[in-house]
PDB file of C-alpha atoms in Angstrom:
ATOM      1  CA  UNK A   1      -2.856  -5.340 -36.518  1.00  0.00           C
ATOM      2  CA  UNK A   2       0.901  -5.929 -37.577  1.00  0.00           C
ATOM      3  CA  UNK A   3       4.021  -6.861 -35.644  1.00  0.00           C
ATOM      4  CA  UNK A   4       3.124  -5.402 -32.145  1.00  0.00           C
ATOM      5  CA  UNK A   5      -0.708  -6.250 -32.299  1.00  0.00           C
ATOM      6  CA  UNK A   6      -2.627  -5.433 -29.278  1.00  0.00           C
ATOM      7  CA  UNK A   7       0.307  -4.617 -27.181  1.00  0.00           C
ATOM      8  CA  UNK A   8       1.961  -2.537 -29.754  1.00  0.00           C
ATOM      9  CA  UNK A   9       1.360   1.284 -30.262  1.00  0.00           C
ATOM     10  CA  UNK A  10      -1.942   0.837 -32.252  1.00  0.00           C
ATOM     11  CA  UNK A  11      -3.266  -1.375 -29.327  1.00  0.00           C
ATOM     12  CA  UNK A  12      -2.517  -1.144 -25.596  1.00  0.00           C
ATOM     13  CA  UNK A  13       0.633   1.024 -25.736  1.00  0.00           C
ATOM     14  CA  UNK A  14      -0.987   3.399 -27.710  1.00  0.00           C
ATOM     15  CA  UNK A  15      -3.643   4.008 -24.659  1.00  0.00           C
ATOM     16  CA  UNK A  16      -3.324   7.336 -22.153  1.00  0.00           C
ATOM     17  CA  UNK A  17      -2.734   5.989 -18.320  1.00  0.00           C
ATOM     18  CA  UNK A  18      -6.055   6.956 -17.671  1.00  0.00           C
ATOM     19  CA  UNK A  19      -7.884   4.676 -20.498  1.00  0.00           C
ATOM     20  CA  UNK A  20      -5.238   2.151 -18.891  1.00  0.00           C
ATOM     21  CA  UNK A  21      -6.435   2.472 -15.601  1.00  0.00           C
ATOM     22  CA  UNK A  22     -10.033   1.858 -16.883  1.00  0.00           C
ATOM     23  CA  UNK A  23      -9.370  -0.840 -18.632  1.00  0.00           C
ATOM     24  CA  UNK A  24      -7.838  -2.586 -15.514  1.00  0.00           C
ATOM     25  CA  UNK A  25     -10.604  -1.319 -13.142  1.00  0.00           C
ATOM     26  CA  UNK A  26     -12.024  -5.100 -12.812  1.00  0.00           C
ATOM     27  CA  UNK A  27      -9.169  -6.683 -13.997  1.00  0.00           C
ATOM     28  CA  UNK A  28      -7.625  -9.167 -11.030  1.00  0.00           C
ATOM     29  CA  UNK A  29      -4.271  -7.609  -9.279  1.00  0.00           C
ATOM     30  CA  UNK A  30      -1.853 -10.158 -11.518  1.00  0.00           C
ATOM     31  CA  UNK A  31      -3.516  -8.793 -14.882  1.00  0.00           C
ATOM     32  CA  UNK A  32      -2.494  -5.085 -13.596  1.00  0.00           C
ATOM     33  CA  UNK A  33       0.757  -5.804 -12.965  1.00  0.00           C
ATOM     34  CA  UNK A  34       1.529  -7.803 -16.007  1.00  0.00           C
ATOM     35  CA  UNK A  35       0.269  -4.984 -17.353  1.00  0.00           C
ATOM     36  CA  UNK A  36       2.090  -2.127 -15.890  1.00  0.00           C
ATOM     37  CA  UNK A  37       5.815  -4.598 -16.502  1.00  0.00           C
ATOM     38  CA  UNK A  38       4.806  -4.279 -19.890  1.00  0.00           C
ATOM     39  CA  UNK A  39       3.987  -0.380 -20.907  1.00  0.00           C
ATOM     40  CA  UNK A  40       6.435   2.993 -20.675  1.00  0.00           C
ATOM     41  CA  UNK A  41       7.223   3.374 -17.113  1.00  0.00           C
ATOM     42  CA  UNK A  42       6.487   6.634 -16.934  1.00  0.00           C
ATOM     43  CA  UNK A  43       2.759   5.444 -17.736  1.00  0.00           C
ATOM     44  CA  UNK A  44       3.322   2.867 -15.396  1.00  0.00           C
ATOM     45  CA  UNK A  45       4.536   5.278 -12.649  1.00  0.00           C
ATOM     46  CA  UNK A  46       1.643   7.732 -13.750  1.00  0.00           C
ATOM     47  CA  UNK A  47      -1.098   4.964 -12.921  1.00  0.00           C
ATOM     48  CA  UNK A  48       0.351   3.636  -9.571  1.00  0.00           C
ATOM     49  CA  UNK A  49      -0.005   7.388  -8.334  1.00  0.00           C
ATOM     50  CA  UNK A  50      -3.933   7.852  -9.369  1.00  0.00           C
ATOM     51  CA  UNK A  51      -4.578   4.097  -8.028  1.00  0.00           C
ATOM     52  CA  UNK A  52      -5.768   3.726  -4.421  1.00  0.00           C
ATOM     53  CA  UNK A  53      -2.940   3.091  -1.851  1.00  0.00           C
ATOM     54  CA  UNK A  54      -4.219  -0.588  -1.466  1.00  0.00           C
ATOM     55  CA  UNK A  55      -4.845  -1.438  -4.722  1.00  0.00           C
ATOM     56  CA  UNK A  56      -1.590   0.328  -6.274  1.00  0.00           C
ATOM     57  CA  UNK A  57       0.759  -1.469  -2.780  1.00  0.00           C
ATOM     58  CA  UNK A  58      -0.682  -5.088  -3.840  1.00  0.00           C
ATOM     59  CA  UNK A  59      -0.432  -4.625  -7.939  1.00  0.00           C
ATOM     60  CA  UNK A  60       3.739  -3.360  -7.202  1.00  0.00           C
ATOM     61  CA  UNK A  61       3.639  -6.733  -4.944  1.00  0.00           C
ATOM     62  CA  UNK A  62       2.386  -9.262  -8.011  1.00  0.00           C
ATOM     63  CA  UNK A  63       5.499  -7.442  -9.774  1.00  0.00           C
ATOM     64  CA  UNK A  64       7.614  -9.540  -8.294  1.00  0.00           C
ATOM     65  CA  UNK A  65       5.470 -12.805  -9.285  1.00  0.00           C
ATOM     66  CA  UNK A  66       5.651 -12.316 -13.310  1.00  0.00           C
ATOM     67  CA  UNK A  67       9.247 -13.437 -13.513  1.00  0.00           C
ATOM     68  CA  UNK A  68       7.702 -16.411 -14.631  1.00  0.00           C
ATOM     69  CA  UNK A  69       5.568 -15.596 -16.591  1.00  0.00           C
ATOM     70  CA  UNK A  70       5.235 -17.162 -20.244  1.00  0.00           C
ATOM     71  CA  UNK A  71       4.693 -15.550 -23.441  1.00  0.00           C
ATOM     72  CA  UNK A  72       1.444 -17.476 -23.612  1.00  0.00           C
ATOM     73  CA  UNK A  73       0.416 -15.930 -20.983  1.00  0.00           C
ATOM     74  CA  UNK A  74       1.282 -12.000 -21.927  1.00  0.00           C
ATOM     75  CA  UNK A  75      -0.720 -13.126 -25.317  1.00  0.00           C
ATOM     76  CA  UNK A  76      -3.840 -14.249 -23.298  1.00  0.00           C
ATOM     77  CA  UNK A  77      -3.564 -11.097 -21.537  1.00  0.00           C
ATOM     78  CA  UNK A  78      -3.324  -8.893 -23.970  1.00  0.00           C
ATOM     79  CA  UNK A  79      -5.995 -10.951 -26.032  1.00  0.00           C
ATOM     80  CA  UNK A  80      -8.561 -10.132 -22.916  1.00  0.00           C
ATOM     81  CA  UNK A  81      -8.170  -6.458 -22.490  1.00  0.00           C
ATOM     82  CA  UNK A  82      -8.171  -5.621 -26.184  1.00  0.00           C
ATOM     83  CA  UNK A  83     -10.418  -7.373 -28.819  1.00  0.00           C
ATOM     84  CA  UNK A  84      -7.516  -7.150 -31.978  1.00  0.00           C
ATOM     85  CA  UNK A  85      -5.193  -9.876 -32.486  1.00  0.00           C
ATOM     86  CA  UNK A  86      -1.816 -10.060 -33.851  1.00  0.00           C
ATOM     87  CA  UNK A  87      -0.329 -13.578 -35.893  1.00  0.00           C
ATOM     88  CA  UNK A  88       3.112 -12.183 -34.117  1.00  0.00           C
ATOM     89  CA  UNK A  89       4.764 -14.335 -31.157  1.00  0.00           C
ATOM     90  CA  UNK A  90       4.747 -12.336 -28.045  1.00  0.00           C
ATOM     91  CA  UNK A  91       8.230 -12.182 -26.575  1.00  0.00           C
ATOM     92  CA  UNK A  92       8.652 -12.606 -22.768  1.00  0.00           C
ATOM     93  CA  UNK A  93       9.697 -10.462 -20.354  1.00  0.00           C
ATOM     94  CA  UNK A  94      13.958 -10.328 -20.618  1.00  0.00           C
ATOM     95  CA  UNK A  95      14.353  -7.909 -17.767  1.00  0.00           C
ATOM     96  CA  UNK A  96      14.208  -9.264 -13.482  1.00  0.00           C
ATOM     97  CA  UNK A  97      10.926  -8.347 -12.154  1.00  0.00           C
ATOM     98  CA  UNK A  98      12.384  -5.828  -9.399  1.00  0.00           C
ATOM     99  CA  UNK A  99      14.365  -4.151 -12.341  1.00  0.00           C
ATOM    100  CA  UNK A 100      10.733  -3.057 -14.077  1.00  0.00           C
ATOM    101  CA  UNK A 101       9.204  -2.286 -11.099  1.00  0.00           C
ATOM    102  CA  UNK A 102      12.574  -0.168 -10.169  1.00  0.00           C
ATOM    103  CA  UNK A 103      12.303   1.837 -13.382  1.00  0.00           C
ATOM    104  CA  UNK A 104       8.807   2.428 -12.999  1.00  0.00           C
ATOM    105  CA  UNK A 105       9.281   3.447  -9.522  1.00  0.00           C
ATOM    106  CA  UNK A 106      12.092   5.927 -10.449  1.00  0.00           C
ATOM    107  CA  UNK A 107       9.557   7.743 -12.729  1.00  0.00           C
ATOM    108  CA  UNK A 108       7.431   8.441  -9.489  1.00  0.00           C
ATOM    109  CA  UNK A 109       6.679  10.981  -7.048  1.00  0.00           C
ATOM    110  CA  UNK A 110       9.041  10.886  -4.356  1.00  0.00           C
ATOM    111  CA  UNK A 111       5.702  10.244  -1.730  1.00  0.00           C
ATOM    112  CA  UNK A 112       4.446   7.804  -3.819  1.00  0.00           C
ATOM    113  CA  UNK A 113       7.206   5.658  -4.321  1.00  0.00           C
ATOM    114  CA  UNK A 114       8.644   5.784  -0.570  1.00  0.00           C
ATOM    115  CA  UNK A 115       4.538   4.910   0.620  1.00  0.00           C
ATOM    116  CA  UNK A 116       5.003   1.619  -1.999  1.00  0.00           C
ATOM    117  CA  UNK A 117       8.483   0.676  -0.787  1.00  0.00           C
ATOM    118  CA  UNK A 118       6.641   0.749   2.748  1.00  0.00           C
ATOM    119  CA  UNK A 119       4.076  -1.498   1.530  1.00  0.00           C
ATOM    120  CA  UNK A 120       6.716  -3.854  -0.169  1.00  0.00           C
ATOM    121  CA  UNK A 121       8.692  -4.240   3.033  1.00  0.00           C
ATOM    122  CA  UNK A 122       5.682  -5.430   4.704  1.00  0.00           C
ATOM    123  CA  UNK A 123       4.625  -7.789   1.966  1.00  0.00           C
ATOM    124  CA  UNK A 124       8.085  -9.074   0.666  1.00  0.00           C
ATOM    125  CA  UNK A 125      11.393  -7.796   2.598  1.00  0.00           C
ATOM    126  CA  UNK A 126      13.792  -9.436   0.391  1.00  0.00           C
ATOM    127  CA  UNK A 127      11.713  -8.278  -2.978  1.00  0.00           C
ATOM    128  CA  UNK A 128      11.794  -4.855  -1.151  1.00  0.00           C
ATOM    129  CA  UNK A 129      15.278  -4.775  -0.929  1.00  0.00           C
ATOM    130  CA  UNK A 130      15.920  -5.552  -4.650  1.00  0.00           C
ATOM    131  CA  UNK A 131      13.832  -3.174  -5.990  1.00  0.00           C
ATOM    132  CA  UNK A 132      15.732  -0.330  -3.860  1.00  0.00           C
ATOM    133  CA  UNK A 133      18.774  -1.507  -5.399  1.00  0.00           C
ATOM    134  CA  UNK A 134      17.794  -1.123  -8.963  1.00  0.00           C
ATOM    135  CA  UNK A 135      16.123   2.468  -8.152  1.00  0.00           C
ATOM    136  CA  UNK A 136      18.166   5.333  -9.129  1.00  0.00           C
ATOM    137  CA  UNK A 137      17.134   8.849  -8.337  1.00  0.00           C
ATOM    138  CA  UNK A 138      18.931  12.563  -8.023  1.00  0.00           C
ATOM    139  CA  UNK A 139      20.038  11.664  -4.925  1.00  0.00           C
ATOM    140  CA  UNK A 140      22.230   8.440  -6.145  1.00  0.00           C
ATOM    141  CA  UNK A 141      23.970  10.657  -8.354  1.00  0.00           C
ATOM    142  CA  UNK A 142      26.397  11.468  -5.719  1.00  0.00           C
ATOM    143  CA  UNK A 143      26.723   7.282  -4.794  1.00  0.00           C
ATOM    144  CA  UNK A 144      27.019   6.108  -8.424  1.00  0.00           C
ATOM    145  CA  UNK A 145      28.658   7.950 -10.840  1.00  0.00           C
ATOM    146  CA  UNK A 146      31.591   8.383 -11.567  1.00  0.00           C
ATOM    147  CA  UNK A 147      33.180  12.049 -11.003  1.00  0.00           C
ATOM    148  CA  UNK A 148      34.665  11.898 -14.901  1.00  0.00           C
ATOM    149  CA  UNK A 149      31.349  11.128 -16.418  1.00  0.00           C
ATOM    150  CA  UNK A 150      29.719  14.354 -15.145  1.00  0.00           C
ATOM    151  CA  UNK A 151      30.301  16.478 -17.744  1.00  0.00           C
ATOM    152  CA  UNK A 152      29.142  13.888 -20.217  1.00  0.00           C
ATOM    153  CA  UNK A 153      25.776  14.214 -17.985  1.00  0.00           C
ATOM    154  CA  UNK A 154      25.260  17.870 -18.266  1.00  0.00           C
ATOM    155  CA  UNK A 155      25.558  17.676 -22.143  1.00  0.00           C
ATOM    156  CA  UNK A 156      22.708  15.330 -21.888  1.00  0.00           C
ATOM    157  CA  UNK A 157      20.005  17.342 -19.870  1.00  0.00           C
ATOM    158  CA  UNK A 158      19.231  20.833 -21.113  1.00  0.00           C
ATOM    159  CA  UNK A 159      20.408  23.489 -18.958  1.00  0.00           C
ATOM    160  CA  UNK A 160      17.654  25.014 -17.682  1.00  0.00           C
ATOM    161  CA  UNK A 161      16.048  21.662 -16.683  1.00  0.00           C
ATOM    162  CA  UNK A 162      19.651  21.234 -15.112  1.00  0.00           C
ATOM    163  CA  UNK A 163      19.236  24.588 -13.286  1.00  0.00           C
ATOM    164  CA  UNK A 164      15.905  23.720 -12.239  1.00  0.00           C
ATOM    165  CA  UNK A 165      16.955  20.135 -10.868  1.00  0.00           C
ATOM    166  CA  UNK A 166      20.024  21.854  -8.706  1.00  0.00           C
ATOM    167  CA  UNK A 167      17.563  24.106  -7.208  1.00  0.00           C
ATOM    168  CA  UNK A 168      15.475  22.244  -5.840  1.00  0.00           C
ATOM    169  CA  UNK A 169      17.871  20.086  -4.466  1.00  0.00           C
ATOM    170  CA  UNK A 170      16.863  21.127  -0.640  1.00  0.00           C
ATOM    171  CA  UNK A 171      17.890  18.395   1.569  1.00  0.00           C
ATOM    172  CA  UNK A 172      20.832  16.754   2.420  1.00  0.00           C
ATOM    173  CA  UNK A 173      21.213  13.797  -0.203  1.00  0.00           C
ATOM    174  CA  UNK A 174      19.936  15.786  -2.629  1.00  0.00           C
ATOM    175  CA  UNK A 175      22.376  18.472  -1.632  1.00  0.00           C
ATOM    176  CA  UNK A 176      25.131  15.998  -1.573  1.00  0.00           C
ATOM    177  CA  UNK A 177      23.987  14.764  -5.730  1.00  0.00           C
ATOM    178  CA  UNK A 178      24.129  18.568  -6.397  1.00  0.00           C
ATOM    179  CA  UNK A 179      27.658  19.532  -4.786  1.00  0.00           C
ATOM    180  CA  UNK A 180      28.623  16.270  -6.475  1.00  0.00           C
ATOM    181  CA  UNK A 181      28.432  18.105  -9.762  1.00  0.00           C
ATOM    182  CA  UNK A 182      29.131  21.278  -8.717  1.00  0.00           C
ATOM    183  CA  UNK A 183      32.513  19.831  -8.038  1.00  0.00           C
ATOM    184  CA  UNK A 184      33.389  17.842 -10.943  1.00  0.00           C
ATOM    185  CA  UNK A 185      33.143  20.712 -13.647  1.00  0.00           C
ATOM    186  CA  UNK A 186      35.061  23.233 -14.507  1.00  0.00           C
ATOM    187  CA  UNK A 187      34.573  26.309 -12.114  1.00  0.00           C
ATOM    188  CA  UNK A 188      33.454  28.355 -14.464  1.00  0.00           C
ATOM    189  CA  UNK A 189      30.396  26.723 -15.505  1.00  0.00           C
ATOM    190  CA  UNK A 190      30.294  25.792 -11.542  1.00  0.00           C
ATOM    191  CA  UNK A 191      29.921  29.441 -11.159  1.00  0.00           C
ATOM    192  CA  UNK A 192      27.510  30.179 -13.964  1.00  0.00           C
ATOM    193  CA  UNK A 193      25.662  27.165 -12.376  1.00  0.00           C
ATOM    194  CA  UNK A 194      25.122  28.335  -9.290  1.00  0.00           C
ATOM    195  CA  UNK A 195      24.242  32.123 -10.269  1.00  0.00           C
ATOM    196  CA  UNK A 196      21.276  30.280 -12.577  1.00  0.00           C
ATOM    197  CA  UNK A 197      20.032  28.266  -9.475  1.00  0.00           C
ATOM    198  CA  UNK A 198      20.621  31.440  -7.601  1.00  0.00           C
ATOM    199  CA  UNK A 199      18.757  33.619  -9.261  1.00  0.00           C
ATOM    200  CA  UNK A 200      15.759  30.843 -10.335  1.00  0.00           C
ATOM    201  CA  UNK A 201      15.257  30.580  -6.422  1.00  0.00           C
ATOM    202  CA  UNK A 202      12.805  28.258  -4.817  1.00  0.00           C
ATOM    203  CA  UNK A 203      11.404  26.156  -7.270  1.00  0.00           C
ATOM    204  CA  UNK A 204       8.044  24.098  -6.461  1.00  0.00           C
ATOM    205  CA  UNK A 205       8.069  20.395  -5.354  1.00  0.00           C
ATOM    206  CA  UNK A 206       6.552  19.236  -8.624  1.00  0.00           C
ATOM    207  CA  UNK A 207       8.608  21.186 -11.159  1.00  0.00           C
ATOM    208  CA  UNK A 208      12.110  19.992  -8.757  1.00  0.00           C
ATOM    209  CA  UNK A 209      11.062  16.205  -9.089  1.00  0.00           C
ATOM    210  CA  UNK A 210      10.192  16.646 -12.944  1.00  0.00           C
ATOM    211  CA  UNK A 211      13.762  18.153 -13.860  1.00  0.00           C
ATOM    212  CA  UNK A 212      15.457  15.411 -11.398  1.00  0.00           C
ATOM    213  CA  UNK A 213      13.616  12.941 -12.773  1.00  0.00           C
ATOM    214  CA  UNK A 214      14.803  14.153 -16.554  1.00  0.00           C
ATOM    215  CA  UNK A 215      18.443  14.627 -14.900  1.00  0.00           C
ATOM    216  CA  UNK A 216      18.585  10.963 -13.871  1.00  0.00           C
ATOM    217  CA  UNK A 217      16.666   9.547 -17.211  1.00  0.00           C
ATOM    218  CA  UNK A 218      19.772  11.531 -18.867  1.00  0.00           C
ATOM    219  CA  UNK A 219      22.172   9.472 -16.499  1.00  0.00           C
ATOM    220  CA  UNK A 220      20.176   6.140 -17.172  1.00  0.00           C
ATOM    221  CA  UNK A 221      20.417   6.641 -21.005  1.00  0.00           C
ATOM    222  CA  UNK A 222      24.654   7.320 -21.325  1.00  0.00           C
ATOM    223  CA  UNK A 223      24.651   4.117 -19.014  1.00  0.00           C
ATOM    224  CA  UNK A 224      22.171   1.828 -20.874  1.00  0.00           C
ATOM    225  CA  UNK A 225      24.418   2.814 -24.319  1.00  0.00           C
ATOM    226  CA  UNK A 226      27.764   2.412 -22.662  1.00  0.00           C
ATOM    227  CA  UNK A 227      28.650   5.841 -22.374  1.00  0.00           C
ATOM    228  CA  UNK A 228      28.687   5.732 -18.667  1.00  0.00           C
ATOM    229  CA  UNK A 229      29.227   2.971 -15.979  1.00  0.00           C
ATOM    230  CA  UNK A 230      27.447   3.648 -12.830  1.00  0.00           C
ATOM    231  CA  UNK A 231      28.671   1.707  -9.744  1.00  0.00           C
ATOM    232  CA  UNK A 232      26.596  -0.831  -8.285  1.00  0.00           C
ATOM    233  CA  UNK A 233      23.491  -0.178  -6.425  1.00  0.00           C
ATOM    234  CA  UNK A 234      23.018  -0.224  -2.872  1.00  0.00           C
ATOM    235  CA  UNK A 235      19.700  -0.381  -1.180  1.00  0.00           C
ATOM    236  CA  UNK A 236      17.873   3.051  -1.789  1.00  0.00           C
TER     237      UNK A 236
END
């Protein structure tokens, strides 16, 4: 294999979450999470919601234990769930464990991240309270951004994902992230805005969390280039 070897897209990042999840079945819980710090978080977020409550509580636990992890270590990983090997040094981890287990948890379900947090304030209450810092979801819009960056948002999400996102904003800090941008357009496009969420009407849970979830990866992208500065996080 070259430069990525087995973690790279030929090897393990090339794998579906569901040959993922197979190929962790018998692996121990620090493997798994090693594992799930190191692929898409979407993936990531994907396998914690087919895993069983237990298992998938315990692997977001051993997240916050691979800070020290060495590069050594990812290699001997990596090594032992796929056979191919690659000449190329294996870089460590440069983000804070509750930061990768934060973005992976902002790519999930709205029930299956708020069960995990549960299970995380049980197991680790200061870890618990880290990773709810570094999530961002629809609702933090409102908390976060800044009022002049929101038209710089809506250029980034497609409009009808936009539409879709505003209606299903149903309860009240979702309600609150939607008003929040209602307000700080022009009110034309307010208008138009709210005639397309009119008229799209109730929207199911899964499509609503999908198009927030794309609304917020839109916010998370203009920040991560510079674009944007969102305020600092406060527990979720």
């Amino acid at each position: 294999m070259k430069k990525f070897g087995f973690w790279g897209s030929s090897g393990i990042f090339g794998l579906d979450a569901e040959k993922l999840l197979m190929l962790i079945e018998d692996e121990s819980i620090e493997v798994a999470a090693v594992l799930l710090s190191k692929i898409d978080v979407k993936k990531a977020a994907t396998m914690l919601g087919q895993m069983p409550g237990e298992r998938a509580r315990r692997i977001t636990y051993a997240v916050s234990l691979t800070n020290s992890v060495t590069p050594d270590a990812v290699d001997r990983i990596g090594r032992s769930l796929i056979t191919q090997l690659d000449d190329e040094p294996i870089l460590a981890f440069t983000n804070k464990p509750e930061e990768r287990l934060g973005a992976i948890l902002n790519s999930s379900r709205s029930v299956t991240r708020d069960e995990l947090l549960d299970g995380l304030d049980e197991a680790d209450q200061t870890f618990a309270a880290e990773v709810r810092k570094a999530i961002f979801t629809f609702k933090h819009v409102a908390e976060r951004v800044d009022e002049r960056d929101v038209p710089a948002i809506l250029k980034s999400v497609d409009n009808d994902t936009l539409v879709t996102a505003l209606a299903s904003a149903t309860d009240e800090a979702t309600k609150i992230s939607a008003e929040f941008i209602f307000a700080n357009i022009s009110s034309r496009m307010a208008e138009q805005l709210r005639e397309a969420v009119q008229e799209r009407g109730q929207v199911g849970e899964e499509d609503g969390e999908i198009a927030m979830a794309e609304v917020v990866t839109g916010v998370r992208d203009l920040a991560q280039t510079g674009e944007i500065l969102l305020k600092e996080g406060v527990p979720a």
